[in-house]
XYZ file of C-alpha atoms in Angstrom:
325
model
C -25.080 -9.768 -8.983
C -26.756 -7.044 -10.374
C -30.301 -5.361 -10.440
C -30.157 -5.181 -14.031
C -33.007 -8.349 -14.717
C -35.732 -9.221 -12.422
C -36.986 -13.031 -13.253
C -40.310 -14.182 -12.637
C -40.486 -17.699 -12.384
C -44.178 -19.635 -13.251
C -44.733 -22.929 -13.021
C -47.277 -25.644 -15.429
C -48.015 -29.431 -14.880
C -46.980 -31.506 -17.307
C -49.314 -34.196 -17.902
C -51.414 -35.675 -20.006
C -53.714 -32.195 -20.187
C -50.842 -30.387 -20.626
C -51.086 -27.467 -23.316
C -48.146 -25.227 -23.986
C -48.336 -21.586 -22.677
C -47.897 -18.574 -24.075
C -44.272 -17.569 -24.773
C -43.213 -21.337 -24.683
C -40.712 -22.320 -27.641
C -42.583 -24.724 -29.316
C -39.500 -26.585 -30.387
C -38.996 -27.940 -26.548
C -39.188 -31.367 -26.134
C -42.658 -31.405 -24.072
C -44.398 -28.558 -25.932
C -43.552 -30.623 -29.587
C -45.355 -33.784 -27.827
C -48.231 -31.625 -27.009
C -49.690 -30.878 -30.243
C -51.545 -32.469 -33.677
C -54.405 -35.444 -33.287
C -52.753 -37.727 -31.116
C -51.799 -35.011 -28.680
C -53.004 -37.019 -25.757
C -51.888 -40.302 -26.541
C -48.558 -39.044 -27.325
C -48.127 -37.708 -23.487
C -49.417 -40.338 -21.844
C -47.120 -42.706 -23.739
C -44.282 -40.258 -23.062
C -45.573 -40.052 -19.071
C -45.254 -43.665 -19.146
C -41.874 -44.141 -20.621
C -40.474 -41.924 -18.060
C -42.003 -43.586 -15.092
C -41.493 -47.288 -16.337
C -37.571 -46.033 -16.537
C -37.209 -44.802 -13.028
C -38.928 -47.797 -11.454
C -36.336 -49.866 -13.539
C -33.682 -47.875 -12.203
C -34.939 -47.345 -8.302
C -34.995 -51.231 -7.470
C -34.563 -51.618 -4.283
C -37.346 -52.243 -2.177
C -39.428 -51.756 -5.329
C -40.151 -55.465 -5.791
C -43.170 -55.521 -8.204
C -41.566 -51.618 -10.444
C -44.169 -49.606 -9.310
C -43.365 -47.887 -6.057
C -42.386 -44.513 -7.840
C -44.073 -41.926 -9.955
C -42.787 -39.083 -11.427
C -43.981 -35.537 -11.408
C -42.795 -32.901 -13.949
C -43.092 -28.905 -13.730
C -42.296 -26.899 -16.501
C -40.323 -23.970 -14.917
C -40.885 -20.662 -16.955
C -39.019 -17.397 -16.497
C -39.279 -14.419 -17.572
C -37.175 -11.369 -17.957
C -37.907 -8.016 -16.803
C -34.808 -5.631 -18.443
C -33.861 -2.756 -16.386
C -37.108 -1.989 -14.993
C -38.599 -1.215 -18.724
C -41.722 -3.381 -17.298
C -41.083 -5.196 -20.478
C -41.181 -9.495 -20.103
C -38.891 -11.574 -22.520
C -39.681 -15.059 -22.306
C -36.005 -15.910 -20.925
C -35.425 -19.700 -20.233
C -37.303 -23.159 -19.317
C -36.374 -25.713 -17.642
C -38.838 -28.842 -16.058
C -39.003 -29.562 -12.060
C -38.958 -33.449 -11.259
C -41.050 -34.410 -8.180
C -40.508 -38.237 -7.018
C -43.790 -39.785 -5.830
C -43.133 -42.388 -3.127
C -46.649 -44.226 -3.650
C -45.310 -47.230 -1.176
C -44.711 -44.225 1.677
C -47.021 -41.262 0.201
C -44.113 -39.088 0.469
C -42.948 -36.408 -2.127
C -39.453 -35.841 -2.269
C -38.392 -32.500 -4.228
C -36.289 -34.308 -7.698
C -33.618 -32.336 -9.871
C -34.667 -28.811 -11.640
C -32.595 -28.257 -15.514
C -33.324 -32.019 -16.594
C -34.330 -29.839 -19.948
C -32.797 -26.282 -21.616
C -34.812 -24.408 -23.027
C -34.314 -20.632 -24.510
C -34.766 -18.268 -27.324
C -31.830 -16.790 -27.101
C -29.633 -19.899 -27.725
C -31.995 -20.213 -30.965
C -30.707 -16.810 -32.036
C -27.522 -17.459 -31.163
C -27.393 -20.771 -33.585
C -30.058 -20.401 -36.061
C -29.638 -16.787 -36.985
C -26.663 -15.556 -35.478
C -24.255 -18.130 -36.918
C -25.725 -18.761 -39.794
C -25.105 -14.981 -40.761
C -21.733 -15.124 -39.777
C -20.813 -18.034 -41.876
C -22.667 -16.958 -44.971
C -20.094 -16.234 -48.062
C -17.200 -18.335 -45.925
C -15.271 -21.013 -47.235
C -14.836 -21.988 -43.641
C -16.792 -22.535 -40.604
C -15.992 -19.961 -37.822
C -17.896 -18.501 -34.775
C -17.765 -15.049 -33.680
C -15.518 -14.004 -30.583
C -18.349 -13.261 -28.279
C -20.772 -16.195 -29.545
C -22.996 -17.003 -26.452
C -21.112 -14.499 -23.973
C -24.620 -12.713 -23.516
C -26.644 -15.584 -23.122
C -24.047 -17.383 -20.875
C -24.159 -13.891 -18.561
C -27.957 -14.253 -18.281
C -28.155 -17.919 -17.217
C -25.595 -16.820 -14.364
C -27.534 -13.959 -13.454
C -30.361 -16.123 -13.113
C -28.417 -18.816 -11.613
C -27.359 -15.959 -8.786
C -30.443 -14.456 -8.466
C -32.993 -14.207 -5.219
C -35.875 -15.474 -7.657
C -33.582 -18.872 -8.131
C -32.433 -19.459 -4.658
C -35.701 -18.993 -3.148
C -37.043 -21.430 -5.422
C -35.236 -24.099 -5.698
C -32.492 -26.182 -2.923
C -30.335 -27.255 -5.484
C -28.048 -26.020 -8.859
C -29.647 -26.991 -11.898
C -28.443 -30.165 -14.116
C -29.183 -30.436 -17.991
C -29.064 -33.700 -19.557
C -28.551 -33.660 -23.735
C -27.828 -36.109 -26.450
C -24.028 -36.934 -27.610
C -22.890 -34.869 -30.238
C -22.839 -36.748 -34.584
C -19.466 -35.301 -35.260
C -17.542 -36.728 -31.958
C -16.298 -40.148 -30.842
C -16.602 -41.398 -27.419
C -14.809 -43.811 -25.776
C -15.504 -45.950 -22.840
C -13.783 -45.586 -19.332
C -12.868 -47.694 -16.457
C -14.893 -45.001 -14.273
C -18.575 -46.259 -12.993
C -21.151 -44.888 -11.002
C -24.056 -46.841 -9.139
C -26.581 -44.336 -11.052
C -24.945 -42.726 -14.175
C -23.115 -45.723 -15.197
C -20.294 -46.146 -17.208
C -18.383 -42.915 -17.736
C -17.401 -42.086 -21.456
C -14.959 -38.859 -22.879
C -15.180 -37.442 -25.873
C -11.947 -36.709 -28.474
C -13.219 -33.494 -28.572
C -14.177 -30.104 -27.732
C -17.971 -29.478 -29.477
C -19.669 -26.115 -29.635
C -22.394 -27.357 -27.418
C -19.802 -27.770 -24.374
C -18.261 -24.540 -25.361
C -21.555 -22.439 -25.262
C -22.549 -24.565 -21.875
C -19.188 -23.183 -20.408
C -20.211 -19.961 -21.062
C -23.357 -20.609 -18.943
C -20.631 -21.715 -16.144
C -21.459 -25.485 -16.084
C -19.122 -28.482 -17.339
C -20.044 -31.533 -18.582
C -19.396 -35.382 -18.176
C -20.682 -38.211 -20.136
C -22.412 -41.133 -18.525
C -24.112 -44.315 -19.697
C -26.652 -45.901 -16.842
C -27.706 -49.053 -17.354
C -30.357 -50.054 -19.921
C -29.070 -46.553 -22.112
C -28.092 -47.915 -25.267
C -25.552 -44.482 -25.810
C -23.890 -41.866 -23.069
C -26.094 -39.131 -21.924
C -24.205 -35.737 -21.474
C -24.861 -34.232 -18.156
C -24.233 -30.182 -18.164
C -23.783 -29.607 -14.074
C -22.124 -26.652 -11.621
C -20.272 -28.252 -8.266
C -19.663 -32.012 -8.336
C -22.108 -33.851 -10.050
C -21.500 -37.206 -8.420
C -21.959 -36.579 -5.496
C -24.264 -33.622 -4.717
C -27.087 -35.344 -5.750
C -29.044 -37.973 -4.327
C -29.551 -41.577 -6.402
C -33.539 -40.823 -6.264
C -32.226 -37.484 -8.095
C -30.199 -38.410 -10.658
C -32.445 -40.988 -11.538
C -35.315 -38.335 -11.966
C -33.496 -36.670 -14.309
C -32.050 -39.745 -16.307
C -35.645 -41.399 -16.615
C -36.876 -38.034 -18.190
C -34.317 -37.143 -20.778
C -33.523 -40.609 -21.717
C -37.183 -40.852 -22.121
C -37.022 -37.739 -24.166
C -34.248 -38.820 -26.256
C -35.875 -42.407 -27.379
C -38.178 -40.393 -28.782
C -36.771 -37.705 -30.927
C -33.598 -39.677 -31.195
C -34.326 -43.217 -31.648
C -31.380 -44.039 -34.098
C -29.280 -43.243 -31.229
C -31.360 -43.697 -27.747
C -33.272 -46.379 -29.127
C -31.306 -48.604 -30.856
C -30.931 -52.557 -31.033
C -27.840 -52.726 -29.614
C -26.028 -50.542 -27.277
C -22.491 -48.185 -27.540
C -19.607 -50.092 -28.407
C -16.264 -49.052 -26.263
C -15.477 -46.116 -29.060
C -18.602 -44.935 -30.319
C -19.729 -42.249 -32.796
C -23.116 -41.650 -32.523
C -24.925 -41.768 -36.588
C -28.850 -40.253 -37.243
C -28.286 -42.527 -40.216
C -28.230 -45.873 -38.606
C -31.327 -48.067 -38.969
C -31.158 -50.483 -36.637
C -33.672 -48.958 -34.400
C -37.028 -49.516 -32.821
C -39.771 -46.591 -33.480
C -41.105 -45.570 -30.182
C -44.428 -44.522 -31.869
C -44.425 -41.242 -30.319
C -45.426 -38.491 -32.683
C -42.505 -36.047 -32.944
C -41.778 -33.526 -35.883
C -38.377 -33.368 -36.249
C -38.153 -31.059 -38.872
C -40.721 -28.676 -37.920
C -38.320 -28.554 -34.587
C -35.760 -27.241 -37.183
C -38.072 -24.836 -39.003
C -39.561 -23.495 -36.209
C -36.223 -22.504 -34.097
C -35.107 -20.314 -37.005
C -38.541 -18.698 -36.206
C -37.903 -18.258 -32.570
C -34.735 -16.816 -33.028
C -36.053 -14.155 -35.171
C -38.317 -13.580 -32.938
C -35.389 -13.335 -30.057
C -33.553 -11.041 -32.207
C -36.611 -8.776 -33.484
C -37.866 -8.510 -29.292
C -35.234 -8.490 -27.219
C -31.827 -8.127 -29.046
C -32.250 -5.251 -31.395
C -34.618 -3.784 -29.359
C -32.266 -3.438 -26.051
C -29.442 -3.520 -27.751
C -27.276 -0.311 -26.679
C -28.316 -1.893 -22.910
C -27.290 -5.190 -23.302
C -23.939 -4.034 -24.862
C -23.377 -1.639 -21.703
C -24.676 -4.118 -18.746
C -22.208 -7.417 -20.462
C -19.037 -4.553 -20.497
C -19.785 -4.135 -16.937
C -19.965 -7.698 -16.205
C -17.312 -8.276 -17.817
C -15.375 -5.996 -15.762
């Protein structure tokens, strides 16, 4: 580890008050909830979701569903670069707290559950975009994500994250449109039914980067696998109460800006390819803007590039030779 980045980490409640901060990527699942007319409705609705799930998941000694409710933080950092006193909003991630109401105990969840960061919108809606333009192929750079990846470990390493939080972080995405996945005979009490995929994606590629693998589960009730992005061994480092934190959030997440997939009528068959194009889905009635998502990260990873890459540059350059080495 180096002294090369100091991270600040700040924390904000998200609930049905929530308003995004400053610096947040307003892209990010919560922070795209949080905004138009129906602002409110659409995180109580979302608040809901999430805790109906993990009752339906935690069963035992839960008789009626309601012994459990879920708290979410919205984990900030920022990024002071070689002691310029300069802040670059770096990563988010969201903090699940598990309310025992039956016991009044709090019991600290998983933190990742969401990814958030500007640089990974650089990295995909500027950087390779630009690379690609006047191909007659698809390719990605040699070093694509090597920075990024280098930061998240840094982080990852750092006195800021261990004095924070117990345990490594877990993210929890969406399958990939342009893979097939097919079913196993491995099952876990929590995560379900494990699935692989025939491929390789960039996703998993630019997550290795970061240091973390990946596995694909389908828990009960999930009508497609959930990819969970996890250091160490993700089956058994974390409790059942955890896992189901994070599943009840991001599957949560994912019925709403993915319904064609997360909230279809009928579940994943034993090989599945996952299709946006499908229609035989229910409509959460959640307000989410999928293509302003899509406008908007172009935006924030011109931003990434205009404030923090070409501005520290010749520095970043030096500091990932040295890591490297």
């Amino acid at each position: 580890m180096t002294n090369d980045f100091a991270f600040t980490i700040k924390s904000l409640r998200f609930d049905e008050n929530y308003a995004p901060a400053a610096g947040t990527r307003l892209t990010t699942n919560f922070a795209n909830l949080a905004r138009g007319d129906a602002r409110q409705e659409n995180l109580r609705a979302a608040l809901r979701m999430i805790d109906h799930r993990f009752n339906d998941l935690a069963r035992w000694d839960n008789p009626e569903g309601n012994r459990y409710r879920l708290e979410l933080d919205i984990i900030s950092i920022e990024m002071d670069i070689a002691g310029s006193g300069e802040s670059f909003p770096a990563i988010e991630l969201l903090q699940t707290t598990i309310c025992d109401l039956s016991t009044g105990r709090r019991v600290e969840g998983i933190i990742g559950n969401n990814f958030s960061s500007y640089v990974r919108d650089y990295d995909f809606s500027v950087r390779l975009p630009e690379h690609n333009r006047g191909r007659d192929g698809f390719a990605v750079p040699d070093d694509f994500g090597v920075l990024h990846g280098r930061i998240f470990q840094e982080f990852i390493a750092s006195e800021s994250y261990s004095s924070h939080f117990a345990k490594l972080p877990v993210i929890c995405l969406s399958v990939s449109e342009n893979k097939i996945y097919t079913r196993t005979t491995n099952q876990h009490p929590v995560l379900g039914v494990e699935y692989v995929p025939n491929e390789t994606s960039l996703t998993e590629s630019y997550f290795g980067k970061m240091g973390m693998q990946v596995r694909y589960f389908m828990p009960s009730g999930v009508k497609a696998p959930l990819a969970f992005y996890f250091f160490g061994d993700l089956l058994n480092d974390y409790s059942p109460l955890e896992l189901i934190s994070t599943i009840s959030t991001m599957e949560t997440f994912q019925r709403i800006y993915r319904p064609e997939i997360y909230n279809a009528n009928s579940g994943a068959a034993a090989v599945y390819k996952p299709s946006l194009k499908q229609s035989d889905f229910s409509n959460t009635r959640v307000v989410y803007d999928r293509e302003e998502r899509t406008r908007l990260a172009t935006e924030q990873g011109k931003f990434a590039g205009e404030h923090f890459i070409a501005p520290h540059k010749s520095f970043l350059d030096e500091w990932a030779t040295r890591h490297a080495a």
